[in-house]
């Protein structure tokens, strides 16, 4: 593998190792940057599986195929990308505001009804009304935050933490 440098070999080995960990029937190799017999065997098995010429040599087509297989496997095995909604650390969601972030706050509060018995159903409308402010104050009280009825970064972080704890829990039935 004279045409592959040590860091390229290491990267290839990382990709092959991850594919093995995610269920592909190739040997689990230890990345070391050396193209030895175990790496060559993993490459041959990969090439056979992907209909490439089985040479044990990493040419452009093999490199691209391993890279794409790795990217697809990682994408399939990872959770979706997070949505960053809160505009900035100093932003405060307040009464009368009408926005997408209010809709998100209301949706989180609506989902948390199953976790907090004291909550009333919130109908997400995107308008920060008195019912929303009351629910925020109740959430703040339960979570020992300042009971302002406003959603600052601290309250937002608490809402998201609670949502992630409850909505992603196997027992959640929302």
mmCIF file of C-alpha atoms in Angstrom, residues 40-132:
data_model
loop_
_atom_site.group_PDB
_atom_site.id
_atom_site.type_symbol
_atom_site.label_atom_id
_atom_site.label_comp_id
_atom_site.label_asym_id
_atom_site.label_seq_id
_atom_site.Cartn_x
_atom_site.Cartn_y
_atom_site.Cartn_z
ATOM 1 C CA UNK A 40 -5.790 -6.406 3.786
ATOM 2 C CA UNK A 41 -8.200 -9.192 4.774
ATOM 3 C CA UNK A 42 -10.805 -6.668 5.965
ATOM 4 C CA UNK A 43 -10.411 -4.819 2.644
ATOM 5 C CA UNK A 44 -10.847 -8.057 0.640
ATOM 6 C CA UNK A 45 -14.018 -8.936 2.553
ATOM 7 C CA UNK A 46 -15.336 -5.403 2.059
ATOM 8 C CA UNK A 47 -14.526 -5.513 -1.665
ATOM 9 C CA UNK A 48 -16.305 -8.863 -2.061
ATOM 10 C CA UNK A 49 -19.355 -7.588 -0.156
ATOM 11 C CA UNK A 50 -19.549 -4.459 -2.321
ATOM 12 C CA UNK A 51 -18.939 -6.156 -5.681
ATOM 13 C CA UNK A 52 -15.510 -4.620 -6.187
ATOM 14 C CA UNK A 53 -12.519 -6.496 -7.584
ATOM 15 C CA UNK A 54 -11.182 -8.530 -4.653
ATOM 16 C CA UNK A 55 -7.540 -7.496 -4.588
ATOM 17 C CA UNK A 56 -6.903 -6.418 -1.016
ATOM 18 C CA UNK A 57 -5.500 -3.239 -2.543
ATOM 19 C CA UNK A 58 -7.171 0.072 -1.818
ATOM 20 C CA UNK A 59 -7.639 1.874 -5.105
ATOM 21 C CA UNK A 60 -9.780 4.965 -5.642
ATOM 22 C CA UNK A 61 -13.027 2.975 -6.041
ATOM 23 C CA UNK A 62 -12.405 0.948 -2.887
ATOM 24 C CA UNK A 63 -11.478 4.065 -0.912
ATOM 25 C CA UNK A 64 -14.661 5.846 -2.032
ATOM 26 C CA UNK A 65 -16.830 2.783 -1.353
ATOM 27 C CA UNK A 66 -15.450 2.351 2.188
ATOM 28 C CA UNK A 67 -15.829 6.078 2.850
ATOM 29 C CA UNK A 68 -19.457 6.109 1.615
ATOM 30 C CA UNK A 69 -20.358 2.911 3.485
ATOM 31 C CA UNK A 70 -18.920 4.422 6.655
ATOM 32 C CA UNK A 71 -20.824 7.693 6.208
ATOM 33 C CA UNK A 72 -24.101 5.857 5.525
ATOM 34 C CA UNK A 73 -23.620 3.525 8.494
ATOM 35 C CA UNK A 74 -22.792 6.407 10.838
ATOM 36 C CA UNK A 75 -25.794 8.362 9.639
ATOM 37 C CA UNK A 76 -28.109 5.382 10.116
ATOM 38 C CA UNK A 77 -26.723 4.670 13.599
ATOM 39 C CA UNK A 78 -26.831 8.228 14.900
ATOM 40 C CA UNK A 79 -29.764 10.184 16.255
ATOM 41 C CA UNK A 80 -31.144 12.988 14.133
ATOM 42 C CA UNK A 81 -29.450 16.345 14.120
ATOM 43 C CA UNK A 82 -30.456 18.568 17.032
ATOM 44 C CA UNK A 83 -32.555 21.639 16.392
ATOM 45 C CA UNK A 84 -31.152 24.760 18.012
ATOM 46 C CA UNK A 85 -34.164 26.986 18.635
ATOM 47 C CA UNK A 86 -33.216 29.303 21.465
ATOM 48 C CA UNK A 87 -31.881 32.432 19.718
ATOM 49 C CA UNK A 88 -29.161 33.595 22.123
ATOM 50 C CA UNK A 89 -28.118 33.342 25.777
ATOM 51 C CA UNK A 90 -29.610 36.751 26.625
ATOM 52 C CA UNK A 91 -32.937 36.227 24.820
ATOM 53 C CA UNK A 92 -36.129 36.136 26.931
ATOM 54 C CA UNK A 93 -39.456 34.793 25.698
ATOM 55 C CA UNK A 94 -42.169 36.953 27.232
ATOM 56 C CA UNK A 95 -45.944 37.456 27.244
ATOM 57 C CA UNK A 96 -47.612 38.619 24.006
ATOM 58 C CA UNK A 97 -44.738 37.314 21.912
ATOM 59 C CA UNK A 98 -45.834 35.436 18.841
ATOM 60 C CA UNK A 99 -43.078 33.286 17.372
ATOM 61 C CA UNK A 100 -41.778 29.856 16.521
ATOM 62 C CA UNK A 101 -39.891 29.682 19.803
ATOM 63 C CA UNK A 102 -43.160 30.220 21.700
ATOM 64 C CA UNK A 103 -44.619 27.352 19.687
ATOM 65 C CA UNK A 104 -41.641 25.225 20.782
ATOM 66 C CA UNK A 105 -42.044 26.214 24.443
ATOM 67 C CA UNK A 106 -45.737 25.344 24.281
ATOM 68 C CA UNK A 107 -45.025 22.040 22.538
ATOM 69 C CA UNK A 108 -42.512 21.091 25.223
ATOM 70 C CA UNK A 109 -44.962 22.055 27.972
ATOM 71 C CA UNK A 110 -47.698 20.044 26.235
ATOM 72 C CA UNK A 111 -45.418 17.000 26.086
ATOM 73 C CA UNK A 112 -44.482 17.368 29.751
ATOM 74 C CA UNK A 113 -48.120 16.997 30.829
ATOM 75 C CA UNK A 114 -47.429 13.265 31.174
ATOM 76 C CA UNK A 115 -44.500 13.910 33.523
ATOM 77 C CA UNK A 116 -45.974 16.676 35.670
ATOM 78 C CA UNK A 117 -49.395 15.899 37.102
ATOM 79 C CA UNK A 118 -50.000 19.565 37.961
ATOM 80 C CA UNK A 119 -49.758 20.711 34.346
ATOM 81 C CA UNK A 120 -52.851 21.522 32.359
ATOM 82 C CA UNK A 121 -52.953 20.781 28.669
ATOM 83 C CA UNK A 122 -51.322 23.516 26.652
ATOM 84 C CA UNK A 123 -52.529 24.019 23.108
ATOM 85 C CA UNK A 124 -49.532 25.211 21.051
ATOM 86 C CA UNK A 125 -50.541 28.381 19.243
ATOM 87 C CA UNK A 126 -47.284 30.293 18.975
ATOM 88 C CA UNK A 127 -48.728 33.105 21.099
ATOM 89 C CA UNK A 128 -47.321 33.559 24.608
ATOM 90 C CA UNK A 129 -50.583 33.926 26.502
ATOM 91 C CA UNK A 130 -51.405 33.891 30.216
ATOM 92 C CA UNK A 131 -51.982 30.124 30.239
ATOM 93 C CA UNK A 132 -48.475 29.636 28.839
#
